Phi, psi and omega in degrees: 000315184290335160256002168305321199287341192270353180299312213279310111029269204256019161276318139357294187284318156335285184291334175277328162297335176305310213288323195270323178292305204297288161007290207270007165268358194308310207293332203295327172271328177239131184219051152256109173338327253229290154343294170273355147287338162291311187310300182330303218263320167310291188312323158340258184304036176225346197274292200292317191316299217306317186299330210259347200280343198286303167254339156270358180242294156312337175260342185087353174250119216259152195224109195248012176231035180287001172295353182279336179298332186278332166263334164300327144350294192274317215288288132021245173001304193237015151297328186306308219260295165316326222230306205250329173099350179296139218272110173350312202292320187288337168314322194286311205273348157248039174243326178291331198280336177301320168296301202288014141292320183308305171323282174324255200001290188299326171301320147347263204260021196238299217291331179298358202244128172253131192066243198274354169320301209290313184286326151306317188276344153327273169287009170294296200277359153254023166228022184244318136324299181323311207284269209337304160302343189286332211228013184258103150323324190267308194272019167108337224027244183278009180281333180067191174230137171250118194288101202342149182241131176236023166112141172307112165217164170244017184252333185248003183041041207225127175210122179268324212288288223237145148285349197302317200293312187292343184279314182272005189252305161320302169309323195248357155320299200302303159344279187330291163332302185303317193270333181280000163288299168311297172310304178310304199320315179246043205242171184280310179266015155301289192322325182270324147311323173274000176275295192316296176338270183308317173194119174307291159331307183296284216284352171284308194268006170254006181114322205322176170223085207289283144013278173324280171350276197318296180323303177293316172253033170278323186317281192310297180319328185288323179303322185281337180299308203287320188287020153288284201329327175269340197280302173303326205267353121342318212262322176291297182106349176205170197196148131210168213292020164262343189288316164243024193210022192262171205279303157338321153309305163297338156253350157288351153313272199290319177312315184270001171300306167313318181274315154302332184141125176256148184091008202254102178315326171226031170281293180332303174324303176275345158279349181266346200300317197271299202291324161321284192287347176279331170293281176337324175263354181278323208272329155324295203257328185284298207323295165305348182260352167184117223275154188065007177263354159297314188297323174301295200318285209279336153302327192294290186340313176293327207272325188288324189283301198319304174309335162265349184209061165348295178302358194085169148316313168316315182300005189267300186325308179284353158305309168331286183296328166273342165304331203273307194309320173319311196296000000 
């Protein structure tokens, strides 16, 4: 058993490491701009998914409000960077810590609340951010802020000429994301989020510290979230609170974890790999001959996989994998 699970491991790092060299020769071929603003936007959301699958998919406290986190990120950043002079990167790392303080906090009275209780207040209080910004004067308010262009650096995190430096800084959020998951998963506190998950009741009378649990993993998730928030707000060059703190965000999130397989080490990956481009491109091509029929198109697309694949994407590999073990 035990070398299977250690097989499993490192097959595991094996195809994400494959996944990440092919990734990053991509650009060396396709070099229509337009194209690698998608890729850009994929790596993203597969970055936010993977993150958000950590406390709403291994812990099971489903969350509908992470933009605020996504946007305390971007806010973080460039308040820093704008107001003070302070260099994004220390900015990105002090918006993560800003979220996941945030996090703890809310969890604090928000973790007592269960099911759907729990997914309202979620989206409460992330849209009482959302205000809170539409209405901060010193942060731009509903105007937002626009961010100085001081010339391509990787000390200022600012590039006009090329997208190349954001495809690959995207690429390795996304990594990152990917691998604090993998590390988590068979982590002492895998077990225990997924004890919390399946019954809360059990895994408290079995030592769990169900409370503590929920907390770490609202913490990581909210830090890797924010620092997408910043990573975006970089990648724009402008921000105002609809722009990172809108409700679209928090389902842009929650959707490719759903459309692969929530609870999954590559249902986020692979939903976003699928759900990203397609949405960009029904908006492209859709959008415009009619507002909403991209959202119509790739809402149907979710509604249709859930019902055949409850489990996600992902389950067709283990049909697969199991179909096989049969033979």
């Amino acid at each position: 058993m035990d070398k299977t699970f250690a097989a499993r491991r490192r097959r595991d790092l094996i195809i994400a490491a494959a996944l990440a060299g092919l990734a990053a020769l991509a650009p060396l071929v396709i070099k229509d701009v337009y194209v690698q603003n998608i890729l850009i936007l994929t790596l993203m959301y597969a970055a936010l998914s993977q993150s958000w699958n950590i406390l709403s998919g291994y812990c099971g406290q489903i969350s509908l409000g992470h933009a605020l986190y996504f946007g305390i990120g971007a806010y973080t950043t460039e308040l820093l960077f704008t107001k003070f002079g302070v260099l994004p990167w220390f900015g990105m790392l002090a918006g993560g810590v800003i979220a996941a303080v945030i996090a703890m906090g809310l969890g604090y009275p928000f973790f007592r609340l269960r099911g759907h209780y729990f997914v309202i207040a979620t989206i409460v209080i992330a849209e009482i951010g959302l205000l809170l910004f539409q209405n901060w004067e010193w942060a731009g308010a509903a105007m937002g802020i626009t961010i100085p262009v001081r010339g391509d650096s990787w000390l200022k995190f600012q590039f006009m000429r090329s997208k190349l430096p954001y495809f690959y800084f995207a690429l390795a959020l996304c990594c990152l994301a990917w691998f604090v998951t993998w590390w988590l998963e068979d982590s002492k506190w895998g077990f225990w989020w997924r004890a919390v998950k399946d019954n809360p009741e059990a895994a408290e009378s079995l030592g769990v510290v169900v409370f503590n649990s929920k907390m770490g993993a609202a913490a990581v998730s909210a830090f890797l979230v924010a620092l997408g928030g910043a990573f975006y707000a970089q990648f724009l060059a402008y921000i105002d609170p609809e722009s990172v703190m809108g409700f679209q965000f928090s389902l842009l999130m929650a959707l490719p974890a759903v459309l692969g397989g929530i609870g999954t080490l590559w249902g986020p990956v692979l939903g976003a790999a699928i759900l990203i481009p397609m949405t960009e491109l029904t908006r492209s091509y859709i959008g415009g001959s009619g507002r909403g029929v991209d959202l119509i198109v790739y809402g149907a697309l979710i509604v249709a996989i859930s019902l055949a694949l409850p489990q996600g994407l992902v389950s067709l590999f283990s049909r697969s994998k199991a179909k096989g073990a049969t033979r």
